JSON list of C-alpha atoms in Angstrom, two decimals:
[
{"chain": "A", "resi": 1, "resn": "ILE", "atom": "CA", "xyz": [31.01, -24.77, 53.29]},
{"chain": "A", "resi": 2, "resn": "VAL", "atom": "CA", "xyz": [30.30, -28.52, 53.21]},
{"chain": "A", "resi": 3, "resn": "GLN", "atom": "CA", "xyz": [33.69, -29.18, 51.72]},
{"chain": "A", "resi": 4, "resn": "LYS", "atom": "CA", "xyz": [35.54, -26.74, 54.13]},
{"chain": "A", "resi": 5, "resn": "VAL", "atom": "CA", "xyz": [34.14, -27.85, 57.40]},
{"chain": "A", "resi": 6, "resn": "GLU", "atom": "CA", "xyz": [35.48, -30.54, 59.70]},
{"chain": "A", "resi": 7, "resn": "ALA", "atom": "CA", "xyz": [34.21, -32.55, 62.59]},
{"chain": "A", "resi": 8, "resn": "GLN", "atom": "CA", "xyz": [33.37, -30.43, 65.56]},
{"chain": "A", "resi": 9, "resn": "ASP", "atom": "CA", "xyz": [33.22, -27.11, 63.74]},
{"chain": "A", "resi": 10, "resn": "ILE", "atom": "CA", "xyz": [30.32, -24.90, 64.60]},
{"chain": "A", "resi": 11, "resn": "VAL", "atom": "CA", "xyz": [28.17, -23.67, 61.71]},
{"chain": "A", "resi": 12, "resn": "MET", "atom": "CA", "xyz": [25.41, -20.86, 62.18]},
{"chain": "A", "resi": 13, "resn": "LEU", "atom": "CA", "xyz": [22.93, -20.81, 59.44]},
{"chain": "A", "resi": 14, "resn": "LYS", "atom": "CA", "xyz": [22.96, -17.11, 58.33]},
{"chain": "A", "resi": 15, "resn": "SER", "atom": "CA", "xyz": [21.86, -15.45, 55.27]},
{"chain": "A", "resi": 16, "resn": "ILE", "atom": "CA", "xyz": [20.58, -18.49, 53.65]},
{"chain": "A", "resi": 17, "resn": "TRP", "atom": "CA", "xyz": [18.11, -16.58, 51.51]},
{"chain": "A", "resi": 18, "resn": "GLY", "atom": "CA", "xyz": [16.39, -18.85, 48.98]},
{"chain": "A", "resi": 19, "resn": "TYR", "atom": "CA", "xyz": [16.68, -22.14, 50.98]},
{"chain": "A", "resi": 20, "resn": "HIS", "atom": "CA", "xyz": [12.85, -22.48, 50.37]},
{"chain": "A", "resi": 21, "resn": "LEU", "atom": "CA", "xyz": [13.25, -22.40, 46.63]},
{"chain": "A", "resi": 22, "resn": "ASP", "atom": "CA", "xyz": [15.12, -25.70, 46.68]},
{"chain": "A", "resi": 23, "resn": "PHE", "atom": "CA", "xyz": [14.48, -27.09, 50.17]},
{"chain": "A", "resi": 24, "resn": "LYS", "atom": "CA", "xyz": [15.28, -30.65, 49.23]},
{"chain": "A", "resi": 25, "resn": "HIS", "atom": "CA", "xyz": [18.95, -29.71, 48.33]},
{"chain": "A", "resi": 26, "resn": "PHE", "atom": "CA", "xyz": [19.19, -27.61, 51.53]},
{"chain": "A", "resi": 27, "resn": "LEU", "atom": "CA", "xyz": [18.11, -30.55, 53.48]},
{"chain": "A", "resi": 28, "resn": "GLU", "atom": "CA", "xyz": [20.74, -32.66, 51.66]},
{"chain": "A", "resi": 29, "resn": "GLN", "atom": "CA", "xyz": [23.37, -30.16, 52.45]},
{"chain": "A", "resi": 30, "resn": "LEU", "atom": "CA", "xyz": [22.53, -30.17, 56.26]},
{"chain": "A", "resi": 31, "resn": "SER", "atom": "CA", "xyz": [22.79, -34.11, 56.02]},
{"chain": "A", "resi": 32, "resn": "ALA", "atom": "CA", "xyz": [26.15, -33.84, 54.65]},
{"chain": "A", "resi": 33, "resn": "LEU", "atom": "CA", "xyz": [27.07, -31.52, 57.48]},
{"chain": "A", "resi": 34, "resn": "LYS", "atom": "CA", "xyz": [25.56, -33.93, 60.04]},
{"chain": "A", "resi": 35, "resn": "GLU", "atom": "CA", "xyz": [27.50, -36.79, 58.54]},
{"chain": "A", "resi": 36, "resn": "LYS", "atom": "CA", "xyz": [30.78, -35.05, 59.24]},
{"chain": "A", "resi": 37, "resn": "ASN", "atom": "CA", "xyz": [29.78, -34.30, 62.82]},
{"chain": "A", "resi": 38, "resn": "VAL", "atom": "CA", "xyz": [29.60, -30.55, 62.42]},
{"chain": "A", "resi": 39, "resn": "ILE", "atom": "CA", "xyz": [27.68, -28.65, 65.17]},
{"chain": "A", "resi": 40, "resn": "LEU", "atom": "CA", "xyz": [24.83, -26.61, 63.80]},
{"chain": "A", "resi": 41, "resn": "VAL", "atom": "CA", "xyz": [23.07, -23.65, 65.25]},
{"chain": "A", "resi": 42, "resn": "ASN", "atom": "CA", "xyz": [20.19, -24.44, 65.70]},
{"chain": "A", "resi": 43, "resn": "ASP", "atom": "CA", "xyz": [20.68, -28.11, 66.08]},
{"chain": "A", "resi": 44, "resn": "TYR", "atom": "CA", "xyz": [19.69, -30.39, 63.11]},
{"chain": "A", "resi": 45, "resn": "ASP", "atom": "CA", "xyz": [16.62, -31.60, 64.68]},
{"chain": "A", "resi": 46, "resn": "TYR", "atom": "CA", "xyz": [15.14, -28.17, 65.21]},
{"chain": "A", "resi": 47, "resn": "ILE", "atom": "CA", "xyz": [15.68, -27.36, 61.64]},
{"chain": "A", "resi": 48, "resn": "TYR", "atom": "CA", "xyz": [14.02, -30.52, 60.32]},
{"chain": "A", "resi": 49, "resn": "TRP", "atom": "CA", "xyz": [10.89, -29.83, 62.57]},
{"chain": "A", "resi": 50, "resn": "ASN", "atom": "CA", "xyz": [10.81, -26.18, 61.65]},
{"chain": "A", "resi": 51, "resn": "ILE", "atom": "CA", "xyz": [10.89, -26.14, 57.96]},
{"chain": "A", "resi": 52, "resn": "ASP", "atom": "CA", "xyz": [7.58, -27.14, 57.29]},
{"chain": "A", "resi": 53, "resn": "LYS", "atom": "CA", "xyz": [4.62, -24.99, 58.65]},
{"chain": "A", "resi": 54, "resn": "SER", "atom": "CA", "xyz": [1.93, -27.33, 57.84]},
{"chain": "A", "resi": 55, "resn": "LYS", "atom": "CA", "xyz": [3.61, -30.13, 60.14]},
{"chain": "A", "resi": 56, "resn": "TYR", "atom": "CA", "xyz": [4.78, -28.10, 62.98]},
{"chain": "A", "resi": 57, "resn": "LEU", "atom": "CA", "xyz": [1.73, -25.54, 63.44]},
{"chain": "A", "resi": 58, "resn": "PRO", "atom": "CA", "xyz": [-0.59, -28.52, 64.26]},
{"chain": "A", "resi": 59, "resn": "GLU", "atom": "CA", "xyz": [1.66, -29.61, 66.99]},
{"chain": "A", "resi": 60, "resn": "LEU", "atom": "CA", "xyz": [1.28, -26.37, 68.86]},
{"chain": "A", "resi": 61, "resn": "ILE", "atom": "CA", "xyz": [-2.57, -26.16, 68.74]},
{"chain": "A", "resi": 62, "resn": "ASP", "atom": "CA", "xyz": [-2.86, -27.60, 72.11]},
{"chain": "A", "resi": 63, "resn": "ILE", "atom": "CA", "xyz": [-0.04, -25.65, 73.58]},
{"chain": "A", "resi": 64, "resn": "VAL", "atom": "CA", "xyz": [-0.92, -21.98, 72.58]},
{"chain": "A", "resi": 65, "resn": "ASN", "atom": "CA", "xyz": [-3.53, -20.13, 70.37]},
{"chain": "A", "resi": 66, "resn": "VAL", "atom": "CA", "xyz": [-2.56, -20.69, 66.69]},
{"chain": "A", "resi": 67, "resn": "VAL", "atom": "CA", "xyz": [-3.94, -18.66, 63.92]},
{"chain": "A", "resi": 68, "resn": "PRO", "atom": "CA", "xyz": [-6.40, -21.21, 62.21]},
{"chain": "A", "resi": 69, "resn": "THR", "atom": "CA", "xyz": [-4.13, -23.21, 59.61]},
{"chain": "A", "resi": 70, "resn": "TYR", "atom": "CA", "xyz": [-5.70, -25.03, 56.59]},
{"chain": "A", "resi": 71, "resn": "ILE", "atom": "CA", "xyz": [-3.63, -27.28, 54.55]},
{"chain": "A", "resi": 72, "resn": "VAL", "atom": "CA", "xyz": [-4.31, -27.68, 50.86]},
{"chain": "A", "resi": 73, "resn": "SER", "atom": "CA", "xyz": [-2.53, -29.39, 47.84]},
{"chain": "A", "resi": 74, "resn": "PHE", "atom": "CA", "xyz": [-3.12, -28.37, 44.33]},
{"chain": "A", "resi": 75, "resn": "ASN", "atom": "CA", "xyz": [-1.29, -31.33, 42.89]},
{"chain": "A", "resi": 76, "resn": "ASN", "atom": "CA", "xyz": [-4.34, -32.81, 40.94]},
{"chain": "A", "resi": 77, "resn": "ALA", "atom": "CA", "xyz": [-5.69, -29.53, 39.77]},
{"chain": "A", "resi": 78, "resn": "LYS", "atom": "CA", "xyz": [-5.57, -29.04, 36.02]},
{"chain": "A", "resi": 79, "resn": "THR", "atom": "CA", "xyz": [-7.33, -25.44, 35.73]},
{"chain": "A", "resi": 80, "resn": "LYS", "atom": "CA", "xyz": [-7.70, -22.33, 37.61]},
{"chain": "A", "resi": 81, "resn": "GLU", "atom": "CA", "xyz": [-11.24, -23.36, 38.51]},
{"chain": "A", "resi": 82, "resn": "ASP", "atom": "CA", "xyz": [-9.93, -26.59, 40.12]},
{"chain": "A", "resi": 83, "resn": "VAL", "atom": "CA", "xyz": [-7.74, -24.50, 42.28]},
{"chain": "A", "resi": 84, "resn": "ASP", "atom": "CA", "xyz": [-10.40, -22.17, 43.30]},
{"chain": "A", "resi": 85, "resn": "GLU", "atom": "CA", "xyz": [-12.71, -24.91, 44.18]},
{"chain": "A", "resi": 86, "resn": "LEU", "atom": "CA", "xyz": [-10.07, -26.75, 46.27]},
{"chain": "A", "resi": 87, "resn": "ILE", "atom": "CA", "xyz": [-9.59, -23.35, 48.30]},
{"chain": "A", "resi": 88, "resn": "LYS", "atom": "CA", "xyz": [-13.46, -23.04, 48.54]},
{"chain": "A", "resi": 89, "resn": "ILE", "atom": "CA", "xyz": [-13.88, -26.62, 49.83]},
{"chain": "A", "resi": 90, "resn": "THR", "atom": "CA", "xyz": [-10.87, -26.02, 52.33]},
{"chain": "A", "resi": 91, "resn": "ILE", "atom": "CA", "xyz": [-12.40, -22.75, 53.96]},
{"chain": "A", "resi": 92, "resn": "LYS", "atom": "CA", "xyz": [-16.01, -23.36, 53.50]},
{"chain": "A", "resi": 93, "resn": "ASN", "atom": "CA", "xyz": [-16.64, -23.86, 57.26]},
{"chain": "A", "resi": 94, "resn": "ASP", "atom": "CA", "xyz": [-14.67, -20.71, 58.15]},
{"chain": "A", "resi": 95, "resn": "ASP", "atom": "CA", "xyz": [-16.76, -17.48, 58.54]},
{"chain": "A", "resi": 96, "resn": "ASN", "atom": "CA", "xyz": [-13.88, -15.01, 57.70]},
{"chain": "A", "resi": 97, "resn": "THR", "atom": "CA", "xyz": [-13.96, -13.53, 54.30]},
{"chain": "A", "resi": 98, "resn": "VAL", "atom": "CA", "xyz": [-10.20, -12.75, 53.59]},
{"chain": "A", "resi": 99, "resn": "PHE", "atom": "CA", "xyz": [-7.42, -15.18, 53.93]},
{"chain": "A", "resi": 100, "resn": "VAL", "atom": "CA", "xyz": [-3.63, -15.41, 53.35]},
{"chain": "A", "resi": 101, "resn": "ILE", "atom": "CA", "xyz": [-2.34, -18.35, 51.11]},
{"chain": "A", "resi": 102, "resn": "LYS", "atom": "CA", "xyz": [1.40, -19.28, 51.21]},
{"chain": "A", "resi": 103, "resn": "PRO", "atom": "CA", "xyz": [3.62, -22.41, 50.76]},
{"chain": "A", "resi": 104, "resn": "ALA", "atom": "CA", "xyz": [4.07, -24.53, 53.80]},
{"chain": "A", "resi": 105, "resn": "ILE", "atom": "CA", "xyz": [7.76, -24.14, 53.20]},
{"chain": "A", "resi": 106, "resn": "SER", "atom": "CA", "xyz": [8.50, -20.51, 52.56]},
{"chain": "A", "resi": 107, "resn": "ALA", "atom": "CA", "xyz": [10.17, -17.42, 53.61]},
{"chain": "A", "resi": 108, "resn": "SER", "atom": "CA", "xyz": [10.45, -13.77, 52.99]},
{"chain": "A", "resi": 109, "resn": "GLY", "atom": "CA", "xyz": [6.99, -13.38, 51.63]},
{"chain": "A", "resi": 110, "resn": "TYR", "atom": "CA", "xyz": [7.55, -16.00, 48.74]},
{"chain": "A", "resi": 111, "resn": "LEU", "atom": "CA", "xyz": [4.20, -16.90, 47.01]},
{"chain": "A", "resi": 112, "resn": "THR", "atom": "CA", "xyz": [2.17, -15.17, 49.66]},
{"chain": "A", "resi": 113, "resn": "PHE", "atom": "CA", "xyz": [-1.24, -14.15, 48.47]},
{"chain": "A", "resi": 114, "resn": "VAL", "atom": "CA", "xyz": [-4.46, -12.51, 49.81]},
{"chain": "A", "resi": 115, "resn": "TYR", "atom": "CA", "xyz": [-7.56, -14.44, 48.78]},
{"chain": "A", "resi": 116, "resn": "THR", "atom": "CA", "xyz": [-10.94, -12.93, 49.20]},
{"chain": "A", "resi": 117, "resn": "LYS", "atom": "CA", "xyz": [-14.17, -15.13, 49.27]},
{"chain": "A", "resi": 118, "resn": "GLY", "atom": "CA", "xyz": [-16.51, -14.03, 46.26]},
{"chain": "A", "resi": 119, "resn": "ASN", "atom": "CA", "xyz": [-13.78, -12.32, 44.17]},
{"chain": "A", "resi": 120, "resn": "ASN", "atom": "CA", "xyz": [-12.06, -13.03, 41.14]},
{"chain": "A", "resi": 121, "resn": "ASN", "atom": "CA", "xyz": [-8.53, -13.63, 42.69]},
{"chain": "A", "resi": 122, "resn": "ASP", "atom": "CA", "xyz": [-5.42, -13.04, 40.61]},
{"chain": "A", "resi": 123, "resn": "CYS", "atom": "CA", "xyz": [-3.51, -15.40, 42.64]},
{"chain": "A", "resi": 124, "resn": "ILE", "atom": "CA", "xyz": [-5.20, -18.63, 41.33]},
{"chain": "A", "resi": 125, "resn": "SER", "atom": "CA", "xyz": [-2.96, -18.56, 38.24]},
{"chain": "A", "resi": 126, "resn": "ASP", "atom": "CA", "xyz": [0.06, -18.33, 40.31]},
{"chain": "A", "resi": 127, "resn": "LEU", "atom": "CA", "xyz": [-0.90, -21.21, 42.62]},
{"chain": "A", "resi": 128, "resn": "LEU", "atom": "CA", "xyz": [-1.89, -23.34, 39.54]},
{"chain": "A", "resi": 129, "resn": "LYS", "atom": "CA", "xyz": [1.84, -22.66, 38.35]},
{"chain": "A", "resi": 130, "resn": "HIS", "atom": "CA", "xyz": [3.24, -23.88, 41.54]},
{"chain": "A", "resi": 131, "resn": "LYS", "atom": "CA", "xyz": [0.87, -26.67, 42.21]},
{"chain": "A", "resi": 132, "resn": "ASP", "atom": "CA", "xyz": [3.71, -28.96, 43.12]},
{"chain": "A", "resi": 133, "resn": "LEU", "atom": "CA", "xyz": [3.97, -27.30, 46.38]},
{"chain": "A", "resi": 134, "resn": "ASP", "atom": "CA", "xyz": [1.90, -27.68, 49.44]},
{"chain": "A", "resi": 135, "resn": "PHE", "atom": "CA", "xyz": [0.20, -24.54, 50.83]},
{"chain": "A", "resi": 136, "resn": "ILE", "atom": "CA", "xyz": [-1.55, -23.38, 53.98]},
{"chain": "A", "resi": 137, "resn": "ILE", "atom": "CA", "xyz": [-4.42, -21.01, 54.30]},
{"chain": "A", "resi": 138, "resn": "GLN", "atom": "CA", "xyz": [-4.87, -18.59, 57.32]},
{"chain": "A", "resi": 139, "resn": "PRO", "atom": "CA", "xyz": [-7.48, -15.91, 57.98]},
{"chain": "A", "resi": 140, "resn": "PHE", "atom": "CA", "xyz": [-6.20, -12.40, 57.46]},
{"chain": "A", "resi": 141, "resn": "ARG", "atom": "CA", "xyz": [-6.07, -10.43, 60.67]},
{"chain": "A", "resi": 142, "resn": "VAL", "atom": "CA", "xyz": [-6.74, -6.86, 60.19]},
{"chain": "A", "resi": 143, "resn": "GLU", "atom": "CA", "xyz": [-4.65, -6.17, 63.26]},
{"chain": "A", "resi": 144, "resn": "ILE", "atom": "CA", "xyz": [-1.62, -6.98, 60.92]},
{"chain": "A", "resi": 145, "resn": "ASN", "atom": "CA", "xyz": [-1.64, -3.23, 60.23]},
{"chain": "A", "resi": 146, "resn": "GLN", "atom": "CA", "xyz": [-0.48, -2.76, 63.70]},
{"chain": "A", "resi": 147, "resn": "GLY", "atom": "CA", "xyz": [2.44, -5.14, 63.14]},
{"chain": "A", "resi": 148, "resn": "GLU", "atom": "CA", "xyz": [3.36, -8.56, 64.23]},
{"chain": "A", "resi": 149, "resn": "ILE", "atom": "CA", "xyz": [4.90, -8.78, 67.68]},
{"chain": "A", "resi": 150, "resn": "SER", "atom": "CA", "xyz": [7.89, -11.10, 67.89]},
{"chain": "A", "resi": 151, "resn": "VAL", "atom": "CA", "xyz": [9.79, -12.33, 70.96]},
{"chain": "A", "resi": 152, "resn": "ILE", "atom": "CA", "xyz": [13.30, -13.23, 70.82]},
{"chain": "A", "resi": 153, "resn": "SER", "atom": "CA", "xyz": [14.95, -15.78, 73.03]},
{"chain": "A", "resi": 154, "resn": "ILE", "atom": "CA", "xyz": [18.66, -16.48, 73.15]},
{"chain": "A", "resi": 155, "resn": "ASN", "atom": "CA", "xyz": [20.10, -19.75, 74.74]},
{"chain": "A", "resi": 156, "resn": "GLY", "atom": "CA", "xyz": [16.40, -20.67, 75.88]},
{"chain": "A", "resi": 157, "resn": "LYS", "atom": "CA", "xyz": [16.09, -17.10, 77.66]},
{"chain": "A", "resi": 158, "resn": "ILE", "atom": "CA", "xyz": [13.51, -14.52, 76.67]},
{"chain": "A", "resi": 159, "resn": "HIS", "atom": "CA", "xyz": [15.47, -11.10, 76.00]},
{"chain": "A", "resi": 160, "resn": "TYR", "atom": "CA", "xyz": [13.16, -8.85, 74.23]},
{"chain": "A", "resi": 161, "resn": "GLY", "atom": "CA", "xyz": [10.51, -8.23, 71.61]},
{"chain": "A", "resi": 162, "resn": "VAL", "atom": "CA", "xyz": [10.03, -6.59, 68.28]},
{"chain": "A", "resi": 163, "resn": "VAL", "atom": "CA", "xyz": [7.20, -5.07, 66.61]},
{"chain": "A", "resi": 164, "resn": "ARG", "atom": "CA", "xyz": [7.47, -5.89, 62.97]},
{"chain": "A", "resi": 165, "resn": "PHE", "atom": "CA", "xyz": [6.08, -4.86, 59.79]},
{"chain": "A", "resi": 166, "resn": "PRO", "atom": "CA", "xyz": [7.26, -7.30, 57.22]},
{"chain": "A", "resi": 167, "resn": "GLY", "atom": "CA", "xyz": [5.52, -5.58, 54.11]},
{"chain": "A", "resi": 168, "resn": "VAL", "atom": "CA", "xyz": [4.47, -8.69, 52.52]},
{"chain": "A", "resi": 169, "resn": "ILE", "atom": "CA", "xyz": [0.61, -8.06, 52.35]},
{"chain": "A", "resi": 170, "resn": "VAL", "atom": "CA", "xyz": [0.52, -4.63, 54.21]},
{"chain": "A", "resi": 171, "resn": "GLU", "atom": "CA", "xyz": [2.85, -1.53, 54.13]},
{"chain": "A", "resi": 172, "resn": "LYS", "atom": "CA", "xyz": [6.48, -2.06, 55.14]},
{"chain": "A", "resi": 173, "resn": "LYS", "atom": "CA", "xyz": [7.53, 0.03, 58.02]},
{"chain": "A", "resi": 174, "resn": "ASP", "atom": "CA", "xyz": [10.59, -0.04, 60.17]},
{"chain": "A", "resi": 175, "resn": "SER", "atom": "CA", "xyz": [10.49, -2.18, 63.20]},
{"chain": "A", "resi": 176, "resn": "THR", "atom": "CA", "xyz": [10.46, -1.15, 66.86]},
{"chain": "A", "resi": 177, "resn": "TYR", "atom": "CA", "xyz": [12.18, -2.56, 69.91]},
{"chain": "A", "resi": 178, "resn": "VAL", "atom": "CA", "xyz": [10.07, -3.86, 72.87]},
{"chain": "A", "resi": 179, "resn": "SER", "atom": "CA", "xyz": [11.44, -4.26, 76.08]},
{"chain": "A", "resi": 180, "resn": "LEU", "atom": "CA", "xyz": [10.38, -7.34, 78.32]},
{"chain": "A", "resi": 181, "resn": "SER", "atom": "CA", "xyz": [8.18, -5.23, 80.52]},
{"chain": "A", "resi": 182, "resn": "GLU", "atom": "CA", "xyz": [6.26, -3.96, 77.31]},
{"chain": "A", "resi": 183, "resn": "ILE", "atom": "CA", "xyz": [5.57, -7.37, 75.94]},
{"chain": "A", "resi": 184, "resn": "PRO", "atom": "CA", "xyz": [1.92, -8.27, 76.67]},
{"chain": "A", "resi": 185, "resn": "ASP", "atom": "CA", "xyz": [1.32, -11.02, 79.31]},
{"chain": "A", "resi": 186, "resn": "LEU", "atom": "CA", "xyz": [-0.33, -13.40, 77.04]},
{"chain": "A", "resi": 187, "resn": "VAL", "atom": "CA", "xyz": [2.50, -13.17, 74.69]},
{"chain": "A", "resi": 188, "resn": "MET", "atom": "CA", "xyz": [4.97, -13.78, 77.29]},
{"chain": "A", "resi": 189, "resn": "ASN", "atom": "CA", "xyz": [3.00, -16.77, 78.51]},
{"chain": "A", "resi": 190, "resn": "HIS", "atom": "CA", "xyz": [2.75, -18.19, 75.00]},
{"chain": "A", "resi": 191, "resn": "THR", "atom": "CA", "xyz": [6.36, -17.82, 74.27]},
{"chain": "A", "resi": 192, "resn": "GLU", "atom": "CA", "xyz": [7.36, -19.56, 77.60]},
{"chain": "A", "resi": 193, "resn": "SER", "atom": "CA", "xyz": [4.86, -22.38, 76.87]},
{"chain": "A", "resi": 194, "resn": "ILE", "atom": "CA", "xyz": [6.50, -22.70, 73.22]},
{"chain": "A", "resi": 195, "resn": "LEU", "atom": "CA", "xyz": [9.95, -22.98, 74.75]},
{"chain": "A", "resi": 196, "resn": "ASN", "atom": "CA", "xyz": [8.89, -25.55, 77.29]},
{"chain": "A", "resi": 197, "resn": "PHE", "atom": "CA", "xyz": [7.36, -27.75, 74.63]},
{"chain": "A", "resi": 198, "resn": "LEU", "atom": "CA", "xyz": [10.56, -27.39, 72.66]},
{"chain": "A", "resi": 199, "resn": "LYS", "atom": "CA", "xyz": [12.51, -28.41, 75.68]},
{"chain": "A", "resi": 200, "resn": "VAL", "atom": "CA", "xyz": [10.42, -31.61, 76.21]},
{"chain": "A", "resi": 201, "resn": "LYS", "atom": "CA", "xyz": [10.35, -32.51, 72.52]},
{"chain": "A", "resi": 202, "resn": "PHE", "atom": "CA", "xyz": [14.05, -32.03, 71.71]},
{"chain": "A", "resi": 203, "resn": "LYS", "atom": "CA", "xyz": [15.48, -32.54, 75.36]},
{"chain": "A", "resi": 204, "resn": "SER", "atom": "CA", "xyz": [16.99, -29.08, 75.00]},
{"chain": "A", "resi": 205, "resn": "LEU", "atom": "CA", "xyz": [16.32, -25.41, 74.24]},
{"chain": "A", "resi": 206, "resn": "PRO", "atom": "CA", "xyz": [17.20, -23.72, 70.81]},
{"chain": "A", "resi": 207, "resn": "LYS", "atom": "CA", "xyz": [20.22, -21.34, 70.86]},
{"chain": "A", "resi": 208, "resn": "ILE", "atom": "CA", "xyz": [18.21, -18.79, 68.96]},
{"chain": "A", "resi": 209, "resn": "CYS", "atom": "CA", "xyz": [14.50, -18.55, 68.43]},
{"chain": "A", "resi": 210, "resn": "ARG", "atom": "CA", "xyz": [11.98, -15.93, 67.37]},
{"chain": "A", "resi": 211, "resn": "VAL", "atom": "CA", "xyz": [8.19, -16.49, 67.81]},
{"chain": "A", "resi": 212, "resn": "ASP", "atom": "CA", "xyz": [5.94, -14.13, 65.94]},
{"chain": "A", "resi": 213, "resn": "PHE", "atom": "CA", "xyz": [2.34, -13.45, 66.95]},
{"chain": "A", "resi": 214, "resn": "ILE", "atom": "CA", "xyz": [-0.65, -11.43, 65.70]},
{"chain": "A", "resi": 215, "resn": "LYS", "atom": "CA", "xyz": [-3.40, -9.72, 67.54]},
{"chain": "A", "resi": 216, "resn": "ASN", "atom": "CA", "xyz": [-6.85, -10.96, 67.01]},
{"chain": "A", "resi": 217, "resn": "ASP", "atom": "CA", "xyz": [-9.30, -8.89, 69.09]},
{"chain": "A", "resi": 218, "resn": "GLN", "atom": "CA", "xyz": [-8.28, -9.09, 72.49]},
{"chain": "A", "resi": 219, "resn": "ASN", "atom": "CA", "xyz": [-6.40, -12.35, 71.85]},
{"chain": "A", "resi": 220, "resn": "TYR", "atom": "CA", "xyz": [-2.88, -13.13, 70.43]},
{"chain": "A", "resi": 221, "resn": "GLU", "atom": "CA", "xyz": [-2.26, -15.96, 67.95]},
{"chain": "A", "resi": 222, "resn": "LEU", "atom": "CA", "xyz": [0.82, -17.71, 66.83]},
{"chain": "A", "resi": 223, "resn": "ILE", "atom": "CA", "xyz": [1.74, -17.07, 63.31]},
{"chain": "A", "resi": 224, "resn": "GLU", "atom": "CA", "xyz": [5.21, -18.98, 63.26]},
{"chain": "A", "resi": 225, "resn": "VAL", "atom": "CA", "xyz": [8.24, -20.32, 65.14]},
{"chain": "A", "resi": 226, "resn": "GLU", "atom": "CA", "xyz": [11.50, -19.20, 63.38]},
{"chain": "A", "resi": 227, "resn": "LEU", "atom": "CA", "xyz": [14.23, -21.49, 64.19]},
{"chain": "A", "resi": 228, "resn": "ILE", "atom": "CA", "xyz": [16.22, -21.86, 60.88]},
{"chain": "A", "resi": 229, "resn": "ASP", "atom": "CA", "xyz": [17.78, -18.31, 60.20]},
{"chain": "A", "resi": 230, "resn": "PRO", "atom": "CA", "xyz": [15.66, -16.04, 62.41]},
{"chain": "A", "resi": 231, "resn": "ASP", "atom": "CA", "xyz": [16.36, -12.08, 62.19]},
{"chain": "A", "resi": 232, "resn": "LEU", "atom": "CA", "xyz": [16.91, -11.28, 65.63]},
{"chain": "A", "resi": 233, "resn": "TYR", "atom": "CA", "xyz": [16.75, -7.69, 64.92]},
{"chain": "A", "resi": 234, "resn": "PHE", "atom": "CA", "xyz": [20.07, -6.80, 66.92]},
{"chain": "A", "resi": 235, "resn": "ARG", "atom": "CA", "xyz": [20.16, -3.45, 65.04]},
{"chain": "A", "resi": 236, "resn": "TYR", "atom": "CA", "xyz": [17.24, -2.11, 66.91]},
{"chain": "A", "resi": 237, "resn": "LEU", "atom": "CA", "xyz": [18.65, -3.17, 70.32]},
{"chain": "A", "resi": 238, "resn": "PRO", "atom": "CA", "xyz": [19.88, -0.80, 73.18]},
{"chain": "A", "resi": 239, "resn": "LYS", "atom": "CA", "xyz": [23.67, -1.08, 73.28]},
{"chain": "A", "resi": 240, "resn": "GLU", "atom": "CA", "xyz": [23.68, -2.64, 76.65]},
{"chain": "A", "resi": 241, "resn": "LEU", "atom": "CA", "xyz": [21.12, -5.31, 75.73]},
{"chain": "A", "resi": 242, "resn": "LEU", "atom": "CA", "xyz": [23.13, -6.08, 72.51]},
{"chain": "A", "resi": 243, "resn": "LYS", "atom": "CA", "xyz": [26.11, -6.87, 74.75]},
{"chain": "A", "resi": 244, "resn": "GLN", "atom": "CA", "xyz": [24.21, -9.24, 76.73]},
{"chain": "A", "resi": 245, "resn": "CYS", "atom": "CA", "xyz": [22.90, -11.02, 73.74]},
{"chain": "A", "resi": 246, "resn": "LEU", "atom": "CA", "xyz": [26.16, -11.35, 71.95]}
]
């Protein structure tokens, strides 16, 4: 597509599965589009900011409740014991027992593992094989069995929610549509705070955005913000709402 487009053409990033497997090349392709003055949805600055969870999630800690996120690098690890020790050091002050480990730049559950303190964790071998990647570690929330709640905004306006069961670390189930009135107030407030943050940071609002939350006791925590190629779950929407969103 880089060869075909011209200045002022509009490109929407869709179905870019696997970009995280070679994200450096992906970013190079974006730079080539930018040099040709191609308009990108979402805008380039949003994509650059959103690609690495280890960098953008810490920016949001003072804005909303973010699931605790620890950053770990296995670059200097030579053995599985080295990897395990680095994980133990990283989470030693966290009282949780079960954690989720995934690359800081990832999608579709790629290299996402469950790690349990005190167990022989099979994921250690895979982490050693991919030690060139940066990883994040987050506490496992049992409420994930009830699904993630995602809020979708289009042109800066919140339109609806979806309860998702991605099936990465729990059973995959069909997603369900959630109307605005059914979205918990705290989730709506968090989403609005994130949109306000983005507006201040980028001087504009994203064209499309999905924000994913997980329940933790009576609270809701941000898992991630999706600005690169968010699934907007149009297939679950009532027809009238779908018309409004298109």
